[in-house]
Amino acid sequence: MYISGTLVAWVICTDADVDTTNNDLTYSITSGNAEGKFEIAVSTSGQVTVVSGQSLDYETTTSYMLDVSVTDVSGVAVTAEVAVVVTGVNEFPPTFTATSYSADVNESLPIGTIVTFVAATDSDSGVDGTISYNITSGNELSHFILDSSSGLISTAAVLDRETTASYSLVVTADDGGATLDTATVVITVNDINDNAPVCPTFYSVLVSDDALVNSIIETVVCTDADISPNIAMSYSIVTGNTNSDFSIDSTGDVRVENTLDDAVTEFYTLEVWVTDGTQYTTVTYVYVQVQDASTTGLTFIPSNTYSFSVAENSAVGTAVGTVYAGVAGGQIAFSASPVVSTGGTVTFAISTATEHNGAQANTLFQISNSSSGAITILLPPTRETNDAVQFVVIASSAGPPPLSAEATIFVDITDVNDNAPVFGSSFYSGECGTTSDFGQAIVTISATDADEGTSGTVTYGESAEYPELFELDTTTGNIRLVIDQTLATQTAYLMTMSGTDGGSPALSSQTTVRVDAYDPYTTLVDIELAMTEDEFWTNKDTFLSEVTTILRTQYATARCGLAYITRKDVSVITTNRRRLLTTQGEVVARVYGVRNDNADTAAGINNNKEFFTDAEMLSTITGSGLTITDSITVQDYDDGTTTTTWIQYPASIALVVLSCIFFVLVVALIIALVLWCRRKRGKGKVSKKDSVKDKPEKQQRWSSPLITAVPANNATKQPPPKRKADVVYIDRTEFDGEAVDEKTGREYYYNTKTGQRIWKDGLGDSTAVLVAPGRFKSLM
């Protein structure tokens, strides 16, 4: 909208006359101003403005075409066209069709269900009249979506009336201008029958056998989270109602229907079904104990022993369980406590007697309402201190006459994962040869967990520092060197290992492991011991302690370490393999020495670990008088590669003998074959002259492989048959002579040693044979 006085256009015209009198110009609007919206207030200015009191409205007219005439003093006139385009402005705010909207929607409908819609109008045109809708409050749970263009409101979650029965949404309409409009949308969630009745798990009732027919002994009380009419409940006894001695009405009252006799039926277990229409049914039980009317006394129901369980660290006030008691006598029916009878009101208390574990029981538990029988937590129990508590609850009635009864209560304290694994040490130190640990653990980390079951089971976690070098047994905690890996000599490897329990959530702790690498060829010493492997492991600690004592005669804080052991009578395999040791035979212990222990604790983590050389170890240990065994030999480290030659093994000797026998057989076979070939050759009629004719120079021979590789499909591919006219090419390496057959005149090649021959033209049969297996092919 343009208001009055607004400059719309400025028409400028010039006149070539020099005289100011002759070049004065006058401007006027001659057409296009039928509505009188425009004027040239000063005729000599050429300024087109909106007439005072008028305004332009884009929604009414979007453009004007004005003719402006310019005249000089002589009356000569020219005309200019002025196009006035009216642009819209956002002058009208959006307006909702109503200040409030209301809608109903059923709970449990799927996401995307349309609930209602809102609408607003805007008198502006174009983009200024385009409205965007938004929810500004009331949708904190994000249960609804408002389409910003259409105004449709739909569900973004499955609604639950029992959680939220209604919503009040504040929505806005925005056209991009300075003013918004606001409306309220009230959405009511309709109830459907989606909740089952909630009832106590059971009821316990003590009733006299002379209880009057139609007397009420218990009332089953259930609740339903739905609202009417979905909470109308019906009750029925399905099983356990022997002889139909009891009934239950529409209000849940359980009544006596027949004369009761404890001698006939003392206990009833009534299974009661509670139904809220046809949708849901809940089952509860009413345990009825019939007591002889002549017996007067206080009795716990259903027995004088209760067993409960509660999680450790449960908060103060947590329910442990409830005990019940009743008094039988007179023509009345009794139910769960409190019971008013000739014996008076029944009250409960935890016994304080020492023989009833009263001190501990009253520290951990309480019955805050003496008439309820409900036992609750007074002090959060700890399973690691007591996994079960036994105590006594006393039920009392003031009388007359005063009555009392005792019940034994067993409370099992169940475990929760409230303890993290605890490592035996916050720092572990070990040593390993640079090439192999021979399967023996370098270090064994160990953690315990005070919890039980899976919560107390510890799994060890791999180190992230050197996973390619060291492997961890996640069950035992043994750390070993990865097979075929090599460490750097005199290098300390620091790793962080973890222990995690199996609880939920899992708890974990960490420890630091240091492994120092030494060169086994310059560090290890072999000590041969006159004992079996089993005996060694039994005495290992004593053995290492004795060697350590010897080392400390020269170095006060030195110690001995075991690399691994092997059998004395069997060589150790090369360093890239491992051998399982048997439990028989004497053993060789490969040991090393550490000069001081200042790197064995976390405080010395940055200290160097100094190893004895093998020469120092030998000179110190030799002749020291170790007492662990009667026969000890100390020698330099032997890695097993030269300790025992292969010929010394029985298997090796047997192999040599068999090889010799085989060699003799082969030689005999060759001799026999040569003799046979010479005999065969002597039978042929070949002149010496012919045999020497064209004899080529003797060529170097080579042996062919005993086995020739054959393609897997060789058996299925047969060569095509040869025709007589085919030319057969033969390697003449073994056929080193040629001659003419006297009978046929045909030329042939022959072997000067064996007499074997083949026809030169390749026709006819051939007597060529395989002189060397795989070298020649037979000719057809």
Short mmCIF file of N, CA and C in Angstrom, two decimals, residues 222-370:
data_model
loop_
_atom_site.label_atom_id
_atom_site.label_comp_id
_atom_site.label_asym_id
_atom_site.label_seq_id
_atom_site.Cartn_x
_atom_site.Cartn_y
_atom_site.Cartn_z
N CYS A 222 -9.08 -55.43 43.43
CA CYS A 222 -8.21 -55.24 42.27
C CYS A 222 -8.43 -53.85 41.70
N THR A 223 -7.47 -53.38 41.00
CA THR A 223 -7.57 -52.07 40.35
C THR A 223 -7.32 -52.23 38.85
N ASP A 224 -7.76 -51.22 38.11
CA ASP A 224 -7.57 -51.22 36.65
C ASP A 224 -7.23 -49.80 36.23
N ALA A 225 -6.17 -49.65 35.47
CA ALA A 225 -5.72 -48.33 35.05
C ALA A 225 -6.66 -47.68 34.05
N ASP A 226 -7.54 -48.46 33.45
CA ASP A 226 -8.51 -47.88 32.51
C ASP A 226 -9.59 -47.13 33.28
N ILE A 227 -10.49 -46.53 32.54
CA ILE A 227 -11.63 -45.83 33.15
C ILE A 227 -12.92 -46.48 32.67
N SER A 228 -14.00 -46.09 33.30
CA SER A 228 -15.30 -46.67 32.97
C SER A 228 -15.60 -46.44 31.48
N PRO A 229 -16.18 -47.39 30.82
CA PRO A 229 -16.73 -48.67 31.32
C PRO A 229 -15.73 -49.81 31.28
N ASN A 230 -14.44 -49.52 31.03
CA ASN A 230 -13.45 -50.58 30.85
C ASN A 230 -12.89 -51.10 32.17
N ILE A 231 -13.46 -50.68 33.28
CA ILE A 231 -12.98 -51.16 34.59
C ILE A 231 -14.04 -51.98 35.32
N ALA A 232 -15.11 -52.32 34.63
CA ALA A 232 -16.14 -53.15 35.27
C ALA A 232 -15.60 -54.57 35.37
N MET A 233 -15.31 -55.03 36.58
CA MET A 233 -14.67 -56.32 36.78
C MET A 233 -15.65 -57.35 37.30
N SER A 234 -15.43 -58.58 36.85
CA SER A 234 -16.22 -59.72 37.35
C SER A 234 -15.26 -60.73 37.94
N TYR A 235 -15.74 -61.51 38.92
CA TYR A 235 -14.89 -62.43 39.67
C TYR A 235 -15.48 -63.82 39.59
N SER A 236 -14.59 -64.83 39.56
CA SER A 236 -15.06 -66.21 39.57
C SER A 236 -13.99 -67.09 40.15
N ILE A 237 -14.43 -68.12 40.91
CA ILE A 237 -13.51 -69.13 41.44
C ILE A 237 -13.45 -70.25 40.42
N VAL A 238 -12.25 -70.49 39.89
CA VAL A 238 -12.10 -71.45 38.79
C VAL A 238 -11.74 -72.83 39.30
N THR A 239 -10.75 -72.90 40.20
CA THR A 239 -10.33 -74.21 40.72
C THR A 239 -10.10 -74.11 42.22
N GLY A 240 -10.01 -75.27 42.86
CA GLY A 240 -9.68 -75.34 44.28
C GLY A 240 -10.86 -75.23 45.22
N ASN A 241 -12.05 -75.04 44.68
CA ASN A 241 -13.23 -74.82 45.54
C ASN A 241 -13.90 -76.16 45.83
N THR A 242 -13.24 -76.96 46.67
CA THR A 242 -13.75 -78.30 46.98
C THR A 242 -15.16 -78.22 47.55
N ASN A 243 -16.03 -79.03 46.99
CA ASN A 243 -17.44 -79.11 47.43
C ASN A 243 -18.16 -77.76 47.32
N SER A 244 -17.59 -76.84 46.55
CA SER A 244 -18.21 -75.51 46.40
C SER A 244 -18.45 -74.88 47.76
N ASP A 245 -17.44 -75.00 48.63
CA ASP A 245 -17.60 -74.49 49.99
C ASP A 245 -17.53 -72.96 50.05
N PHE A 246 -17.09 -72.33 48.98
CA PHE A 246 -16.97 -70.88 48.99
C PHE A 246 -17.53 -70.31 47.70
N SER A 247 -17.83 -69.01 47.74
CA SER A 247 -18.31 -68.31 46.55
C SER A 247 -17.70 -66.92 46.55
N ILE A 248 -17.76 -66.27 45.39
CA ILE A 248 -17.27 -64.89 45.29
C ILE A 248 -18.29 -64.11 44.47
N ASP A 249 -18.64 -62.91 44.93
CA ASP A 249 -19.67 -62.14 44.24
C ASP A 249 -19.03 -61.07 43.36
N SER A 250 -19.85 -60.20 42.78
CA SER A 250 -19.39 -59.19 41.82
C SER A 250 -18.53 -58.11 42.47
N THR A 251 -18.55 -58.03 43.80
CA THR A 251 -17.72 -57.03 44.48
C THR A 251 -16.39 -57.61 44.96
N GLY A 252 -16.20 -58.92 44.78
CA GLY A 252 -14.97 -59.56 45.22
C GLY A 252 -15.05 -60.18 46.59
N ASP A 253 -16.21 -60.17 47.23
CA ASP A 253 -16.35 -60.75 48.56
C ASP A 253 -16.38 -62.27 48.45
N VAL A 254 -15.51 -62.91 49.25
CA VAL A 254 -15.47 -64.37 49.31
C VAL A 254 -16.29 -64.80 50.52
N ARG A 255 -17.30 -65.65 50.28
CA ARG A 255 -18.23 -66.05 51.35
C ARG A 255 -18.19 -67.56 51.57
N VAL A 256 -18.58 -67.94 52.81
CA VAL A 256 -18.71 -69.35 53.14
C VAL A 256 -20.05 -69.83 52.64
N GLU A 257 -20.08 -70.96 51.94
CA GLU A 257 -21.33 -71.49 51.37
C GLU A 257 -21.80 -72.76 52.08
N ASN A 258 -20.88 -73.49 52.70
CA ASN A 258 -21.23 -74.73 53.38
C ASN A 258 -20.55 -74.77 54.75
N THR A 259 -21.02 -75.68 55.57
CA THR A 259 -20.39 -75.88 56.87
C THR A 259 -19.00 -76.46 56.66
N LEU A 260 -18.02 -75.86 57.29
CA LEU A 260 -16.63 -76.27 57.10
C LEU A 260 -16.22 -77.27 58.16
N ASP A 261 -15.29 -78.14 57.79
CA ASP A 261 -14.80 -79.15 58.72
C ASP A 261 -13.31 -79.34 58.43
N ASP A 262 -12.47 -78.95 59.38
CA ASP A 262 -11.03 -79.04 59.14
C ASP A 262 -10.56 -80.48 59.05
N ALA A 263 -11.36 -81.40 59.63
CA ALA A 263 -11.00 -82.81 59.54
C ALA A 263 -11.21 -83.33 58.13
N VAL A 264 -12.12 -82.72 57.40
CA VAL A 264 -12.40 -83.14 56.02
C VAL A 264 -11.49 -82.40 55.05
N THR A 265 -11.50 -81.08 55.11
CA THR A 265 -10.64 -80.25 54.25
C THR A 265 -10.08 -79.13 55.10
N GLU A 266 -8.76 -79.16 55.28
CA GLU A 266 -8.13 -78.14 56.12
C GLU A 266 -7.62 -76.96 55.31
N PHE A 267 -7.18 -77.23 54.08
CA PHE A 267 -6.61 -76.17 53.26
C PHE A 267 -7.34 -76.10 51.91
N TYR A 268 -7.58 -74.89 51.48
CA TYR A 268 -8.16 -74.63 50.16
C TYR A 268 -7.23 -73.64 49.42
N THR A 269 -7.03 -73.92 48.16
CA THR A 269 -6.33 -72.96 47.29
C THR A 269 -7.31 -72.54 46.20
N LEU A 270 -7.94 -71.38 46.41
CA LEU A 270 -8.96 -70.91 45.48
C LEU A 270 -8.29 -70.08 44.38
N GLU A 271 -8.41 -70.55 43.16
CA GLU A 271 -7.89 -69.79 42.01
C GLU A 271 -9.01 -68.86 41.51
N VAL A 272 -8.77 -67.57 41.66
CA VAL A 272 -9.80 -66.58 41.32
C VAL A 272 -9.39 -65.85 40.04
N TRP A 273 -10.34 -65.80 39.08
CA TRP A 273 -10.13 -65.05 37.83
C TRP A 273 -10.88 -63.73 37.93
N VAL A 274 -10.15 -62.65 37.61
CA VAL A 274 -10.75 -61.32 37.62
C VAL A 274 -10.71 -60.80 36.18
N THR A 275 -11.87 -60.50 35.63
CA THR A 275 -11.96 -60.12 34.22
C THR A 275 -12.61 -58.75 34.09
N ASP A 276 -11.99 -57.89 33.22
CA ASP A 276 -12.58 -56.57 32.97
C ASP A 276 -13.30 -56.60 31.62
N GLY A 277 -14.33 -57.35 31.55
CA GLY A 277 -15.05 -57.50 30.29
C GLY A 277 -14.54 -58.75 29.59
N THR A 278 -14.22 -58.61 28.30
CA THR A 278 -13.75 -59.76 27.53
C THR A 278 -12.29 -59.61 27.11
N GLN A 279 -11.65 -58.52 27.52
CA GLN A 279 -10.31 -58.23 27.01
C GLN A 279 -9.20 -58.88 27.84
N TYR A 280 -9.21 -58.66 29.16
CA TYR A 280 -8.11 -59.12 30.00
C TYR A 280 -8.63 -59.87 31.21
N THR A 281 -7.81 -60.85 31.64
CA THR A 281 -8.13 -61.62 32.84
C THR A 281 -6.87 -61.73 33.69
N THR A 282 -7.01 -61.48 34.99
CA THR A 282 -5.90 -61.61 35.92
C THR A 282 -6.25 -62.69 36.94
N VAL A 283 -5.22 -63.47 37.32
CA VAL A 283 -5.43 -64.58 38.24
C VAL A 283 -4.82 -64.23 39.60
N THR A 284 -5.55 -64.48 40.64
CA THR A 284 -5.03 -64.36 42.00
C THR A 284 -5.48 -65.58 42.79
N TYR A 285 -4.89 -65.77 43.97
CA TYR A 285 -5.21 -66.96 44.75
C TYR A 285 -5.61 -66.56 46.17
N VAL A 286 -6.57 -67.31 46.68
CA VAL A 286 -7.00 -67.13 48.07
C VAL A 286 -6.72 -68.45 48.79
N TYR A 287 -5.73 -68.40 49.70
CA TYR A 287 -5.39 -69.59 50.47
C TYR A 287 -6.20 -69.57 51.77
N VAL A 288 -6.99 -70.60 51.95
CA VAL A 288 -7.88 -70.67 53.12
C VAL A 288 -7.44 -71.84 53.99
N GLN A 289 -7.24 -71.54 55.28
CA GLN A 289 -6.93 -72.60 56.25
C GLN A 289 -8.08 -72.67 57.25
N VAL A 290 -8.64 -73.85 57.38
CA VAL A 290 -9.74 -74.05 58.32
C VAL A 290 -9.16 -74.56 59.64
N GLN A 291 -9.57 -73.90 60.75
CA GLN A 291 -9.05 -74.29 62.06
C GLN A 291 -10.21 -74.71 62.97
N ASP A 292 -9.92 -75.70 63.78
CA ASP A 292 -10.93 -76.22 64.71
C ASP A 292 -11.36 -75.10 65.66
N ALA A 293 -12.65 -74.93 65.79
CA ALA A 293 -13.20 -73.86 66.63
C ALA A 293 -12.83 -74.03 68.10
N SER A 294 -12.59 -75.26 68.49
CA SER A 294 -12.25 -75.48 69.91
C SER A 294 -10.81 -75.07 70.22
N THR A 295 -10.03 -74.85 69.18
CA THR A 295 -8.64 -74.44 69.39
C THR A 295 -8.58 -72.93 69.48
N THR A 296 -8.05 -72.47 70.58
CA THR A 296 -7.91 -71.04 70.78
C THR A 296 -6.44 -70.70 70.77
N GLY A 297 -6.02 -69.86 69.87
CA GLY A 297 -4.61 -69.51 69.80
C GLY A 297 -4.33 -68.63 68.60
N LEU A 298 -3.15 -68.11 68.59
CA LEU A 298 -2.71 -67.24 67.51
C LEU A 298 -1.87 -68.08 66.55
N THR A 299 -2.18 -67.99 65.26
CA THR A 299 -1.50 -68.83 64.26
C THR A 299 -1.04 -67.98 63.09
N PHE A 300 0.23 -68.22 62.67
CA PHE A 300 0.72 -67.56 61.45
C PHE A 300 0.14 -68.26 60.22
N ILE A 301 -0.13 -67.47 59.22
CA ILE A 301 -0.77 -67.97 58.02
C ILE A 301 0.18 -67.78 56.83
N PRO A 302 0.38 -68.75 55.96
CA PRO A 302 -0.18 -70.10 56.01
C PRO A 302 0.63 -71.06 56.87
N SER A 303 1.85 -70.63 57.30
CA SER A 303 2.66 -71.48 58.19
C SER A 303 3.53 -70.56 59.03
N ASN A 304 4.29 -71.17 59.92
CA ASN A 304 5.13 -70.37 60.81
C ASN A 304 6.56 -70.23 60.27
N THR A 305 6.72 -70.44 58.95
CA THR A 305 8.02 -70.26 58.30
C THR A 305 7.82 -69.45 57.02
N TYR A 306 8.61 -68.40 56.87
CA TYR A 306 8.54 -67.55 55.66
C TYR A 306 9.94 -67.44 55.05
N SER A 307 9.98 -67.39 53.76
CA SER A 307 11.24 -67.18 53.04
C SER A 307 11.08 -65.98 52.10
N PHE A 308 11.97 -65.02 52.23
CA PHE A 308 11.96 -63.84 51.37
C PHE A 308 13.36 -63.63 50.78
N SER A 309 13.44 -62.77 49.81
CA SER A 309 14.73 -62.37 49.27
C SER A 309 14.69 -60.89 48.95
N VAL A 310 15.85 -60.25 49.09
CA VAL A 310 15.96 -58.83 48.81
C VAL A 310 17.36 -58.56 48.30
N ALA A 311 17.48 -57.65 47.35
CA ALA A 311 18.79 -57.34 46.78
C ALA A 311 19.63 -56.53 47.77
N GLU A 312 20.92 -56.84 47.79
CA GLU A 312 21.82 -56.07 48.65
C GLU A 312 21.80 -54.60 48.24
N ASN A 313 22.13 -53.74 49.19
CA ASN A 313 22.17 -52.29 48.97
C ASN A 313 20.80 -51.70 48.66
N SER A 314 19.72 -52.44 48.94
CA SER A 314 18.38 -51.89 48.72
C SER A 314 18.16 -50.68 49.62
N ALA A 315 17.41 -49.73 49.11
CA ALA A 315 17.21 -48.48 49.84
C ALA A 315 16.39 -48.71 51.11
N VAL A 316 16.57 -47.81 52.05
CA VAL A 316 15.78 -47.85 53.29
C VAL A 316 14.30 -47.77 52.93
N GLY A 317 13.50 -48.66 53.54
CA GLY A 317 12.06 -48.68 53.27
C GLY A 317 11.65 -49.68 52.22
N THR A 318 12.63 -50.32 51.55
CA THR A 318 12.30 -51.33 50.54
C THR A 318 11.57 -52.50 51.20
N ALA A 319 10.48 -52.96 50.58
CA ALA A 319 9.68 -54.05 51.15
C ALA A 319 10.44 -55.36 51.03
N VAL A 320 10.48 -56.11 52.12
CA VAL A 320 11.08 -57.44 52.14
C VAL A 320 10.01 -58.50 52.00
N GLY A 321 8.94 -58.38 52.74
CA GLY A 321 7.82 -59.32 52.69
C GLY A 321 6.86 -59.03 53.82
N THR A 322 5.72 -59.72 53.80
CA THR A 322 4.69 -59.49 54.82
C THR A 322 4.30 -60.82 55.46
N VAL A 323 4.16 -60.83 56.78
CA VAL A 323 3.71 -62.01 57.50
C VAL A 323 2.27 -61.79 57.93
N TYR A 324 1.57 -62.90 58.07
CA TYR A 324 0.15 -62.84 58.42
C TYR A 324 -0.11 -63.77 59.62
N ALA A 325 -1.09 -63.38 60.46
CA ALA A 325 -1.47 -64.23 61.59
C ALA A 325 -2.94 -64.00 61.91
N GLY A 326 -3.55 -64.99 62.51
CA GLY A 326 -4.96 -64.87 62.86
C GLY A 326 -5.28 -65.68 64.10
N VAL A 327 -6.46 -65.39 64.72
CA VAL A 327 -6.92 -66.10 65.90
C VAL A 327 -8.21 -66.81 65.54
N ALA A 328 -8.31 -68.09 65.86
CA ALA A 328 -9.51 -68.85 65.58
C ALA A 328 -10.30 -69.07 66.87
N GLY A 329 -11.61 -69.04 66.79
CA GLY A 329 -12.44 -69.26 67.96
C GLY A 329 -13.72 -68.46 67.85
N GLY A 330 -14.83 -69.01 68.35
CA GLY A 330 -16.10 -68.33 68.22
C GLY A 330 -16.64 -68.48 66.81
N GLN A 331 -17.86 -68.07 66.58
CA GLN A 331 -18.48 -68.20 65.27
C GLN A 331 -18.17 -66.97 64.41
N ILE A 332 -16.92 -66.80 64.12
CA ILE A 332 -16.52 -65.68 63.28
C ILE A 332 -15.46 -66.18 62.28
N ALA A 333 -15.32 -65.47 61.21
CA ALA A 333 -14.30 -65.81 60.20
C ALA A 333 -13.18 -64.79 60.29
N PHE A 334 -11.97 -65.24 60.11
CA PHE A 334 -10.81 -64.36 60.22
C PHE A 334 -10.07 -64.34 58.89
N SER A 335 -9.40 -63.23 58.63
CA SER A 335 -8.59 -63.12 57.41
C SER A 335 -7.22 -62.61 57.81
N ALA A 336 -6.48 -62.19 56.80
CA ALA A 336 -5.12 -61.72 57.05
C ALA A 336 -5.13 -60.58 58.04
N SER A 337 -4.03 -60.47 58.80
CA SER A 337 -3.94 -59.47 59.86
C SER A 337 -4.14 -58.08 59.30
N PRO A 338 -4.58 -57.09 60.10
CA PRO A 338 -4.95 -57.32 61.50
C PRO A 338 -6.32 -57.98 61.65
N VAL A 339 -6.47 -58.78 62.68
CA VAL A 339 -7.72 -59.49 62.93
C VAL A 339 -8.26 -59.07 64.29
N VAL A 340 -9.50 -58.65 64.33
CA VAL A 340 -10.14 -58.29 65.60
C VAL A 340 -11.00 -59.48 66.03
N SER A 341 -10.73 -60.00 67.19
CA SER A 341 -11.47 -61.18 67.66
C SER A 341 -11.53 -61.13 69.18
N THR A 342 -11.92 -62.23 69.73
CA THR A 342 -11.93 -62.29 71.19
C THR A 342 -10.52 -62.16 71.75
N GLY A 343 -9.51 -62.39 70.86
CA GLY A 343 -8.13 -62.26 71.30
C GLY A 343 -7.61 -60.85 71.17
N GLY A 344 -8.33 -59.95 70.55
CA GLY A 344 -7.87 -58.58 70.36
C GLY A 344 -7.09 -58.40 69.08
N THR A 345 -6.56 -57.20 68.89
CA THR A 345 -5.81 -56.86 67.69
C THR A 345 -4.45 -57.55 67.69
N VAL A 346 -4.07 -58.09 66.51
CA VAL A 346 -2.79 -58.77 66.38
C VAL A 346 -1.73 -57.76 65.95
N THR A 347 -0.61 -57.77 66.67
CA THR A 347 0.51 -56.91 66.31
C THR A 347 1.76 -57.77 66.09
N PHE A 348 2.73 -57.18 65.35
CA PHE A 348 3.93 -57.93 64.98
C PHE A 348 5.16 -57.15 65.42
N ALA A 349 6.22 -57.90 65.77
CA ALA A 349 7.49 -57.28 66.13
C ALA A 349 8.62 -58.26 65.87
N ILE A 350 9.77 -57.72 65.49
CA ILE A 350 10.95 -58.55 65.29
C ILE A 350 11.57 -58.84 66.66
N SER A 351 11.79 -60.11 66.93
CA SER A 351 12.34 -60.51 68.23
C SER A 351 13.73 -59.91 68.42
N THR A 352 14.00 -59.48 69.67
CA THR A 352 15.31 -58.93 70.01
C THR A 352 16.19 -59.94 70.73
N ALA A 353 15.68 -61.15 70.92
CA ALA A 353 16.40 -62.15 71.69
C ALA A 353 17.69 -62.56 70.96
N THR A 354 18.73 -62.79 71.73
CA THR A 354 20.02 -63.17 71.15
C THR A 354 19.90 -64.48 70.39
N GLU A 355 19.16 -65.44 70.97
CA GLU A 355 19.02 -66.72 70.29
C GLU A 355 18.23 -66.62 68.99
N HIS A 356 17.54 -65.52 68.81
CA HIS A 356 16.79 -65.27 67.56
C HIS A 356 17.55 -64.35 66.61
N ASN A 357 18.84 -64.12 66.88
CA ASN A 357 19.66 -63.21 66.06
C ASN A 357 19.03 -61.82 66.06
N GLY A 358 18.53 -61.41 67.21
CA GLY A 358 17.78 -60.17 67.30
C GLY A 358 18.58 -58.92 67.00
N ALA A 359 19.86 -58.88 67.42
CA ALA A 359 20.65 -57.66 67.22
C ALA A 359 20.84 -57.37 65.74
N GLN A 360 21.24 -58.38 64.99
CA GLN A 360 21.45 -58.16 63.56
C GLN A 360 20.13 -57.89 62.84
N ALA A 361 19.08 -58.66 63.19
CA ALA A 361 17.79 -58.49 62.51
C ALA A 361 17.24 -57.09 62.72
N ASN A 362 17.30 -56.57 63.94
CA ASN A 362 16.75 -55.24 64.20
C ASN A 362 17.65 -54.13 63.67
N THR A 363 18.90 -54.46 63.32
CA THR A 363 19.76 -53.47 62.66
C THR A 363 19.41 -53.34 61.18
N LEU A 364 19.09 -54.49 60.56
CA LEU A 364 18.85 -54.49 59.11
C LEU A 364 17.39 -54.27 58.74
N PHE A 365 16.45 -54.76 59.58
CA PHE A 365 15.04 -54.76 59.18
C PHE A 365 14.18 -54.10 60.24
N GLN A 366 12.94 -53.77 59.81
CA GLN A 366 12.00 -53.18 60.75
C GLN A 366 10.57 -53.52 60.33
N ILE A 367 9.67 -53.48 61.32
CA ILE A 367 8.23 -53.51 61.05
C ILE A 367 7.70 -52.18 61.57
N SER A 368 7.65 -51.19 60.67
CA SER A 368 7.34 -49.82 61.11
C SER A 368 5.89 -49.69 61.57
N ASN A 369 5.00 -50.46 60.97
CA ASN A 369 3.60 -50.45 61.39
C ASN A 369 3.34 -51.80 62.04
N SER A 370 3.25 -51.82 63.35
CA SER A 370 3.20 -53.09 64.09
C SER A 370 1.99 -53.93 63.74
#
